[in-house]
XYZ file of C-alpha atoms in Angstrom:
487
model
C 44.619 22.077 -129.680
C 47.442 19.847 -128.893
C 46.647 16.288 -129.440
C 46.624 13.945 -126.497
C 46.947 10.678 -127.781
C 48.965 7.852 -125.509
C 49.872 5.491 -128.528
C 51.606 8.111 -130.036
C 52.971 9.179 -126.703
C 54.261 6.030 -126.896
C 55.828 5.520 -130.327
C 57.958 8.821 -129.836
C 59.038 7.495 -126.407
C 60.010 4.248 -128.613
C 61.811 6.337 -130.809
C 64.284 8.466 -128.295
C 65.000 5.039 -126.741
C 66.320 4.089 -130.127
C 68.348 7.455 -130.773
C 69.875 6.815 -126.982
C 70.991 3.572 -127.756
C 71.912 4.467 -131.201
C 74.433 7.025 -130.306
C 76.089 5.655 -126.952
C 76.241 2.252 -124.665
C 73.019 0.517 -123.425
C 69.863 2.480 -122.196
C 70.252 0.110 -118.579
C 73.778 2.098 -118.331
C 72.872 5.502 -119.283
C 70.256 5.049 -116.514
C 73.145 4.619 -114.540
C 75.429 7.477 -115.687
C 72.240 9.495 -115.487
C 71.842 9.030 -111.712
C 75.629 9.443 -110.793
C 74.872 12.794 -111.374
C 72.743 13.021 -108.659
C 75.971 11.427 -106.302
C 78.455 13.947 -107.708
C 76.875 16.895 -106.879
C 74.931 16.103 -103.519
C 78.079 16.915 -101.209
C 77.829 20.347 -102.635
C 74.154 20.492 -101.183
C 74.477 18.439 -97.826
C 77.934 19.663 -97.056
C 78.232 23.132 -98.813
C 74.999 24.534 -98.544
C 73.061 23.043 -95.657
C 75.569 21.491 -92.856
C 79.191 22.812 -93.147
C 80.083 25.595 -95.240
C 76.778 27.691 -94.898
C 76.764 27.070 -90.842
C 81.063 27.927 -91.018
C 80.047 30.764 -92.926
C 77.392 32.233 -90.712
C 79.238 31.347 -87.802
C 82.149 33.178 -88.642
C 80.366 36.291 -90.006
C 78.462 36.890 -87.288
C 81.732 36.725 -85.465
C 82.867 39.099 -87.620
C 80.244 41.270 -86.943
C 80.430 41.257 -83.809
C 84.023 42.763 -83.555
C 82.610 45.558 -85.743
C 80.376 46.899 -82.608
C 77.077 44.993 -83.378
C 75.509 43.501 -80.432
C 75.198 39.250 -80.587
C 71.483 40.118 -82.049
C 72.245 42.278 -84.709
C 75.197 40.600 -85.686
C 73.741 36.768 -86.159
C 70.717 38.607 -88.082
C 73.524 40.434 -90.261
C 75.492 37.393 -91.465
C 71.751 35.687 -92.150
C 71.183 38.923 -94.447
C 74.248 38.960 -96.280
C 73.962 34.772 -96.808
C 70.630 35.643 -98.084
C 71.848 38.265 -100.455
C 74.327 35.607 -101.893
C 71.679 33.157 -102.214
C 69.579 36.313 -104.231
C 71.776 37.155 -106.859
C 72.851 33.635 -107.287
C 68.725 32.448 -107.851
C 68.890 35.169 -110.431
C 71.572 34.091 -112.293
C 70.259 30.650 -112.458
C 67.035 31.423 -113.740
C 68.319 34.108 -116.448
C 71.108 31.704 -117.604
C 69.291 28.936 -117.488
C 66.528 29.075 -119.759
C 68.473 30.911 -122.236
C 71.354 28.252 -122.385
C 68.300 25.370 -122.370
C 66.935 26.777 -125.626
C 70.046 27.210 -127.365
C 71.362 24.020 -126.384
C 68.558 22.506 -128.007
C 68.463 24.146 -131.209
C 72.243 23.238 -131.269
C 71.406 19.321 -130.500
C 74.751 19.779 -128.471
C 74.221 19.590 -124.591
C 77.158 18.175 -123.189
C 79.914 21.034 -123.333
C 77.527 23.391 -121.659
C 77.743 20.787 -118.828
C 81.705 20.305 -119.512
C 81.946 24.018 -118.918
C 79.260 24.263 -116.215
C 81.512 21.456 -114.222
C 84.773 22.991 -114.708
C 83.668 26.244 -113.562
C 81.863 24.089 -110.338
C 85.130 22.397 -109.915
C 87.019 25.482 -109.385
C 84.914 27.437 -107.124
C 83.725 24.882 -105.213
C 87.957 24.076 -104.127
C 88.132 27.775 -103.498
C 86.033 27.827 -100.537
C 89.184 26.215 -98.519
C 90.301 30.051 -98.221
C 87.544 30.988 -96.136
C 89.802 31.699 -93.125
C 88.237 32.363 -89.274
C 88.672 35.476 -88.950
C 86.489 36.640 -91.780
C 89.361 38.432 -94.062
C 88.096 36.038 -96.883
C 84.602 36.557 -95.934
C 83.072 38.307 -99.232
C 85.465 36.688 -101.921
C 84.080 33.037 -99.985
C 80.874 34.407 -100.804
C 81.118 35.172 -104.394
C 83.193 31.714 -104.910
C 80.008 29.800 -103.183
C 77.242 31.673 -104.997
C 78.936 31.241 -108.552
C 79.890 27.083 -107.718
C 76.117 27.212 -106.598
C 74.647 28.753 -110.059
C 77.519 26.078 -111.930
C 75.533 22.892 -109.988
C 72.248 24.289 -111.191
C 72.960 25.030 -114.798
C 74.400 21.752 -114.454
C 71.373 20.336 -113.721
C 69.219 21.914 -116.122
C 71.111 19.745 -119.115
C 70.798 16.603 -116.500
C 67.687 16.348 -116.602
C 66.921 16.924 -120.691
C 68.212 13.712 -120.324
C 65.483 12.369 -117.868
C 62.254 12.035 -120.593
C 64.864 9.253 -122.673
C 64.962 7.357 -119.835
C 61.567 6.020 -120.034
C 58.006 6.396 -119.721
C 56.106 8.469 -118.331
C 55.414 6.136 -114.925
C 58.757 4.817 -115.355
C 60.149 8.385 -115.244
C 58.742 9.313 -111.558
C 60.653 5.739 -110.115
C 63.905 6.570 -111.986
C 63.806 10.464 -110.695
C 63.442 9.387 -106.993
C 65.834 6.647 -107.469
C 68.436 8.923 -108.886
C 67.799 11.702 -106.321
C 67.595 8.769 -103.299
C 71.206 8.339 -104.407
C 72.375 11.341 -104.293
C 71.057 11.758 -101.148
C 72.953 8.367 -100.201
C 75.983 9.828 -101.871
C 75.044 13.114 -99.416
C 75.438 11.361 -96.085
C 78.566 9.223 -97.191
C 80.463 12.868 -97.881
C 79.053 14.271 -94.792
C 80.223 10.577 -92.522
C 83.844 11.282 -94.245
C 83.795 14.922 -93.692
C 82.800 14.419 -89.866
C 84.724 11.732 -88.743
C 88.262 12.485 -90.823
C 88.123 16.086 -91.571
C 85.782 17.579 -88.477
C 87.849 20.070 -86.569
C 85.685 21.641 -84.024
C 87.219 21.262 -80.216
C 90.490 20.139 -82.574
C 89.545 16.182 -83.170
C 87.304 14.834 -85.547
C 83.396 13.870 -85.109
C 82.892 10.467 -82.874
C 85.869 8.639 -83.607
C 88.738 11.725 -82.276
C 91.397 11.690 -84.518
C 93.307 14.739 -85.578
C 92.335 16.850 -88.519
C 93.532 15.354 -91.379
C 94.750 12.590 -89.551
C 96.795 15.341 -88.653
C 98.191 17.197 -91.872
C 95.565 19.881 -91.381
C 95.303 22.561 -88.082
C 92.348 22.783 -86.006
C 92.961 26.471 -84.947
C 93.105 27.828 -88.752
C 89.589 25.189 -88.739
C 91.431 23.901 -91.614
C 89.755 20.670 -91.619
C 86.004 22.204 -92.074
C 87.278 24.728 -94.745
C 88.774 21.192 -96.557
C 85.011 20.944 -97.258
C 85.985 23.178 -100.565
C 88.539 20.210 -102.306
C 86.191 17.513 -100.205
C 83.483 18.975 -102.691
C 85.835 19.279 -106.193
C 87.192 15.736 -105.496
C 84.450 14.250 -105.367
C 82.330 15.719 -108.074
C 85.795 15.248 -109.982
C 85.608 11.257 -109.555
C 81.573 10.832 -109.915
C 80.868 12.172 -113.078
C 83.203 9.912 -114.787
C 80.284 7.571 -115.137
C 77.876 10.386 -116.439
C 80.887 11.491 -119.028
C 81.011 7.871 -119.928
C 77.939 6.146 -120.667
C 75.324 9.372 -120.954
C 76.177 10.554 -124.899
C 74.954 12.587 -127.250
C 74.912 12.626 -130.744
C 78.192 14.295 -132.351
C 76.932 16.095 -134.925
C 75.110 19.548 -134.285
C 72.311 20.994 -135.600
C 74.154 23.811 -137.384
C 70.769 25.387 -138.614
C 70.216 26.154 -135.093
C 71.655 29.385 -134.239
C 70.996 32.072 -131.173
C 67.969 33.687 -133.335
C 66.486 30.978 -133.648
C 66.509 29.514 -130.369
C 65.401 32.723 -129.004
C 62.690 32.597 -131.418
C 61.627 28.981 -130.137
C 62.360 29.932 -127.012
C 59.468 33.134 -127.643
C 57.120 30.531 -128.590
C 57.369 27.723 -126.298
C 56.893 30.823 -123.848
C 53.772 31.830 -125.063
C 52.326 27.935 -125.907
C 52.679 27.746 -122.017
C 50.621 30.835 -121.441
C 48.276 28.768 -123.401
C 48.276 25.474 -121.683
C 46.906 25.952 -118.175
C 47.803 22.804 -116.497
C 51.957 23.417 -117.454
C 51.429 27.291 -116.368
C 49.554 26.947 -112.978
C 52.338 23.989 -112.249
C 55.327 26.559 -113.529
C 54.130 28.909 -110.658
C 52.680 26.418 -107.622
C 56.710 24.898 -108.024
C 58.184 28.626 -108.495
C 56.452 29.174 -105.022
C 57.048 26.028 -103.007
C 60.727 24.745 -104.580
C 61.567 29.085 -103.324
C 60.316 28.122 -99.936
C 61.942 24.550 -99.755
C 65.178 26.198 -101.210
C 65.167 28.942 -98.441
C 64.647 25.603 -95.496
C 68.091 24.253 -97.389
C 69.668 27.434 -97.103
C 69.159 28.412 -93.741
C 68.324 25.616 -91.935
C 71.649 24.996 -90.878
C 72.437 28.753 -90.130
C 69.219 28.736 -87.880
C 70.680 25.898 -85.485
C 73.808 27.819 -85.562
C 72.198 31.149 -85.155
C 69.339 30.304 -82.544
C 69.396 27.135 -81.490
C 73.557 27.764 -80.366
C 74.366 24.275 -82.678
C 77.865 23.353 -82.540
C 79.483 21.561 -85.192
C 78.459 18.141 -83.511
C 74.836 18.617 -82.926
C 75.168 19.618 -87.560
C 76.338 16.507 -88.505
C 74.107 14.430 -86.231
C 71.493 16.431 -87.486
C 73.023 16.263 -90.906
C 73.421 11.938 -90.780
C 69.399 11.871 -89.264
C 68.686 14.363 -92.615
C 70.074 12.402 -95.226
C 68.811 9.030 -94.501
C 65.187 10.646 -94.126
C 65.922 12.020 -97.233
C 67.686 8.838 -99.593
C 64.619 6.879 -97.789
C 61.811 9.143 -98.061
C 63.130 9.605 -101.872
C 63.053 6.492 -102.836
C 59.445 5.005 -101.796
C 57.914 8.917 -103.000
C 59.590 7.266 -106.263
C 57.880 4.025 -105.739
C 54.205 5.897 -104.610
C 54.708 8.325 -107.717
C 54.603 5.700 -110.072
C 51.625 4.120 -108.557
C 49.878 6.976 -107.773
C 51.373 9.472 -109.986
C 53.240 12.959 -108.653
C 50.837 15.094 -107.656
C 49.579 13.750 -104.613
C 53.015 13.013 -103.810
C 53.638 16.654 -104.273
C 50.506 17.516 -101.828
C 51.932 15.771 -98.766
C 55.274 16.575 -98.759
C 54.037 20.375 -98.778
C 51.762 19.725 -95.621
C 54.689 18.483 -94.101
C 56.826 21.234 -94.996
C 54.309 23.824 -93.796
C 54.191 21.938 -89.954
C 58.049 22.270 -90.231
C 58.158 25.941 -91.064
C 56.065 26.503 -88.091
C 57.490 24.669 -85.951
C 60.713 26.444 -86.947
C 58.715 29.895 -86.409
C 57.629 29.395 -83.322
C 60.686 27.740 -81.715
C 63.490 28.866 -79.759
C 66.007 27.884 -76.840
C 63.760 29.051 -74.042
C 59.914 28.777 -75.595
C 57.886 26.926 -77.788
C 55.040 29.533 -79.145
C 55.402 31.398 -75.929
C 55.532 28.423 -73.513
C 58.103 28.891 -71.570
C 61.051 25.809 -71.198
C 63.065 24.820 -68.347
C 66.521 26.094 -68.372
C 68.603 23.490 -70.614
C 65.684 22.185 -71.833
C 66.872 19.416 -74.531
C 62.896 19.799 -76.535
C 64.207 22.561 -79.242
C 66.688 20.173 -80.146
C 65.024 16.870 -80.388
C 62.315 18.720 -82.185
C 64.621 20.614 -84.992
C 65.987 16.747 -85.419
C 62.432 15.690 -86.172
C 61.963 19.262 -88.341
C 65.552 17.994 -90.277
C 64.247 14.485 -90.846
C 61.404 15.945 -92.145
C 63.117 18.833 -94.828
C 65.185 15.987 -96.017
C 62.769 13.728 -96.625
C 60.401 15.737 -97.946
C 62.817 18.086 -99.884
C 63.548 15.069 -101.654
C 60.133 13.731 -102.256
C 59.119 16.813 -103.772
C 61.822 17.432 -106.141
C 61.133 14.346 -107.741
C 57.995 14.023 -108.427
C 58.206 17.848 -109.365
C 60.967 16.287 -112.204
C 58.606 13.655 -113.155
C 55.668 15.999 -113.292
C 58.013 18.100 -116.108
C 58.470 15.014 -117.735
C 54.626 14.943 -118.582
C 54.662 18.362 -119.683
C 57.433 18.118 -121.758
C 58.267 18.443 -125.386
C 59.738 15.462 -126.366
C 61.888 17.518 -129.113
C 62.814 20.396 -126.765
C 63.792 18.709 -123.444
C 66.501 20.905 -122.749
C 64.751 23.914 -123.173
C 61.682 22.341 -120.776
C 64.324 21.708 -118.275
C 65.351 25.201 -118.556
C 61.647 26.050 -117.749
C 61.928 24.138 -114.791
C 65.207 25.498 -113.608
C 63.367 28.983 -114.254
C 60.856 28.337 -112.560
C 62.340 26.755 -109.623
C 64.497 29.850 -109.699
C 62.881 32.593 -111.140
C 61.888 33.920 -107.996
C 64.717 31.816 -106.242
C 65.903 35.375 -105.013
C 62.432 35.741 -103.257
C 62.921 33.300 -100.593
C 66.578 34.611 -99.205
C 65.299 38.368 -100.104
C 61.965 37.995 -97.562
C 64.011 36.206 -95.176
C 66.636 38.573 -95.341
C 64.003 41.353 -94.802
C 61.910 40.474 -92.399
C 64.970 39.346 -90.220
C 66.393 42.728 -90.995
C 63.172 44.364 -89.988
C 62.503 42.277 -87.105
C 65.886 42.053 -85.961
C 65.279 38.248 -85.345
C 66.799 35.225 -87.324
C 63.938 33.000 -85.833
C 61.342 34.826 -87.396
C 62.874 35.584 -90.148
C 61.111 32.248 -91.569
C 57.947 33.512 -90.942
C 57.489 34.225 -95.137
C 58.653 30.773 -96.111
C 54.787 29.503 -94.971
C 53.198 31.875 -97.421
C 54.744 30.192 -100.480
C 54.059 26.903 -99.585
C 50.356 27.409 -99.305
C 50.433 29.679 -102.106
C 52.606 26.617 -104.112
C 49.564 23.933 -102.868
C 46.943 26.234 -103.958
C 47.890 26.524 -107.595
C 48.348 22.869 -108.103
C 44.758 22.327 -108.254
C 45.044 23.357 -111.602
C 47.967 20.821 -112.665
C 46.377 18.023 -114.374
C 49.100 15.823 -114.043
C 47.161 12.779 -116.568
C 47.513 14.871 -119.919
C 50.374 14.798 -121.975
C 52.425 16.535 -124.406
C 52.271 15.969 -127.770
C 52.881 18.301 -131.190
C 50.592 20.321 -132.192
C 48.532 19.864 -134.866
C 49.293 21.604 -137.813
C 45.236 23.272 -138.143
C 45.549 23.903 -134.549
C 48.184 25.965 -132.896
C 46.895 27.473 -130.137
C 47.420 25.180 -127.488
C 45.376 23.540 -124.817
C 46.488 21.759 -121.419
């Protein structure tokens, strides 16, 4: 059985705090570097995913598809489909290349040019998403651009957080994950206030303040300031991760014992020691199921208000600014109640939350609430999906990290990388399920409202496995007469 023994816990924790400071500046500043990771890639999130591109995107598709023939219906539940497919085949890439390039990465001890190449590739797709033109010429290349910058920020992420069990202990770990993800979330709603009130071309000035694209370099009717959302994006990341570059090192001499065969051959192992330890396998699928759902909320929560609700680009970025100060807030005292409490009850109640707001989604639309009729211009779908954004941001955030910290206590302190790549798997192994049920049932219902309806079925199905998770055991070597495994 695997030994649970805190002291020793303790010593090894010691120990990687030595190698960190051993091979690069103070642990205080890789703490630092660590979380401007978090900033860098936000924007991509907040402004690609949920509030600019992904709305632009739908919005002009459907457009599209509407010139084709379709009727307004069928042609705002095609460009939900085809977002959705993106969204698939991206999830699978992520979870394929992921925990592949985790293991070998750690039998290599080199981590950092998988995230040198992993950024340049980001970088370069995410500034190509400037040629995504109104009239939906560029429609498909804009798509393949997205979904590949999209599996870049993830594969990114997976060598991120290896770093995240150096950082401290393990209740040290669940402040330092919400406090890095808070930030980003901070760094979120700064992008999206620049992007709105200097970039914003919708009615041809900017958000609030009604200056000209650009301040007047770019042109509204080629919406050249919301497809600057691309460079806003590559910028951005570009200037960020200096920080990370700088003060988060690793040591410079690789393993050169570790090759592909072997890491596969670790990798086979640490596969079937997690078969073996019940606690890491029922949390592996509860997060598979509710970080799916939670994914499919990011990804078409913004096409929804565009799609149902008739959003304009105005009513987005208020809903966007009221999202990501839930979220940096909600973050950061989840951090705080993790490491007094621990993450699994944090985990519990940000689900429950997310299960009222997928309901509330379901059952809303401009004219009824769950067949209750509204008055004509009735302002309640809109105050309410503010509330339901409020609510995916700050949960969304909440239950990422204390999902990271709850790794953390499951990991194996020699193969972080790989666990991390576990974690990216399975918060993506079935990241194609989300988009793919959405995508069907709002092909089979011909509906984009209730094309959510699937999203509540992983949550609860997420919740119910956790009871499992015993968050209080942790991972140490096994013993040498005992190999089989345990919690």
């Amino acid at each position: 059985m695997l030994n649970i023994n805190h002291c020793h816990f303790k010593k090894m924790r010691r120990s990687r705090v030595l190698d960190a400071i051993t091979v690069g500046p103070s642990l205080k500043k890789r703490v630092r570097g660590w979380m401007m990771f978090d900033w860098a890639t936000q924007p991509f999130y907040t402004l690609g995913l949920t509030f600019i591109f992904g709305p632009y995107f739908a919005g002009v598709s459907a457009d599209y598809f509407f010139n084709t023939g379709l009727d307004q219906a069928s042609a705002n539940a095609s460009a939900q489909t085809i977002w959705s497919w993106g969204q698939t085949v991206a999830g699978l890439f992520v979870a394929v290349i992921g925990i592949l390039a985790g293991a070998y990465a750690d039998s290599t001890g080199r981590r950092m040019p998988w995230l040198w190449a992993a950024s340049i590739v980001f970088v370069i797709c995410s500034w190509g998403l400037w040629y995504m033109v109104p009239d939906g010429s560029a429609m498909w290349f804009s798509l393949v651009l997205f979904s590949v910058a999209f599996v870049a920020a993830e594969l990114a992420l997976v060598f991120t957080n290896a770093v995240l069990p150096s950082l401290g202990d393990r209740r040290e770990v669940g402040e330092i994950s919400g406090n890095g993800v808070a930030l980003g979330y901070a760094g979120g709603i700064l992008s999206l206030l620049i992007m709105l009130f200097f970039f914003f071309d919708e009615g041809g000035k900017t958000f609030l303040i009604g200056l000209d694209p650009g301040f007047g370099l770019l042109d509204p009717e080629a919406r050249e300031g919301t497809r600057a959302v691309g460079p806003l994006i590559a910028v951005w990341f570009m200037i960020f991760m200096v920080p990370y570059f700088m003060w988060v090192r690793e040591g410079k001499t690789p393993n050169t014992q570790g090759g592909f065969r072997q890491s596969m051959a670790e990798l086979k192992l640490s596969l079937q020691g997690m078969v073996k330890r019940p606690s890491l396998f029922a949390f592996m699928g509860a997060q598979m199921l509710y970080r799916d759902a939670l994914n499919g909320l990011y990804a078409f929560g913004g096409v929804y208000a565009v799609l149902v609700l008739g959003w304009g680009q105005t009513q987005l970025g208020i809903f966007g600014i009221i999202s990501g100060i839930s979220a940096a807030l909600v973050t950061w005292i989840s951090g705080k109640y993790d490491r007094k409490l621990g993450p699994l009850p944090v985990i519990y109640f940000h689900i429950c939350v997310l299960i009222i707001v997928s309901l509330c989604i379901i059952g809303m639309s401009r004219t009824s609430f769950y067949g209750l009729g509204l008055a004509e211009g009735s302002t309640l779908p809109d105050v309410l999906f503010y509330f339901c954004g409020a609510a995916i941001g700050g949960s969304g955030g909440g239950i990422y990290s204390a999902s990271r910290s709850m790794m953390v206590r499951h990991t194996n302190p020699a193969r972080p990388t790989e666990a991390f790549g576990l974690f990216a798997l399975a918060g993506k192994a079935t990241a194609f399920l989300a988009p793919l049920l959405i995508g069907i049932f709002t092909y089979w219902l011909n509906d984009a409202r209730l094309g959510f309806t699937p999203v509540v079925g992983l949550f609860i199905l997420g919740m119910l496995l956790l009871r499992w998770v015993h968050p209080c055991l942790l991972y140490t070597s096994p013993s040498p007469r005992d190999q089989r495994g345990s919690r």
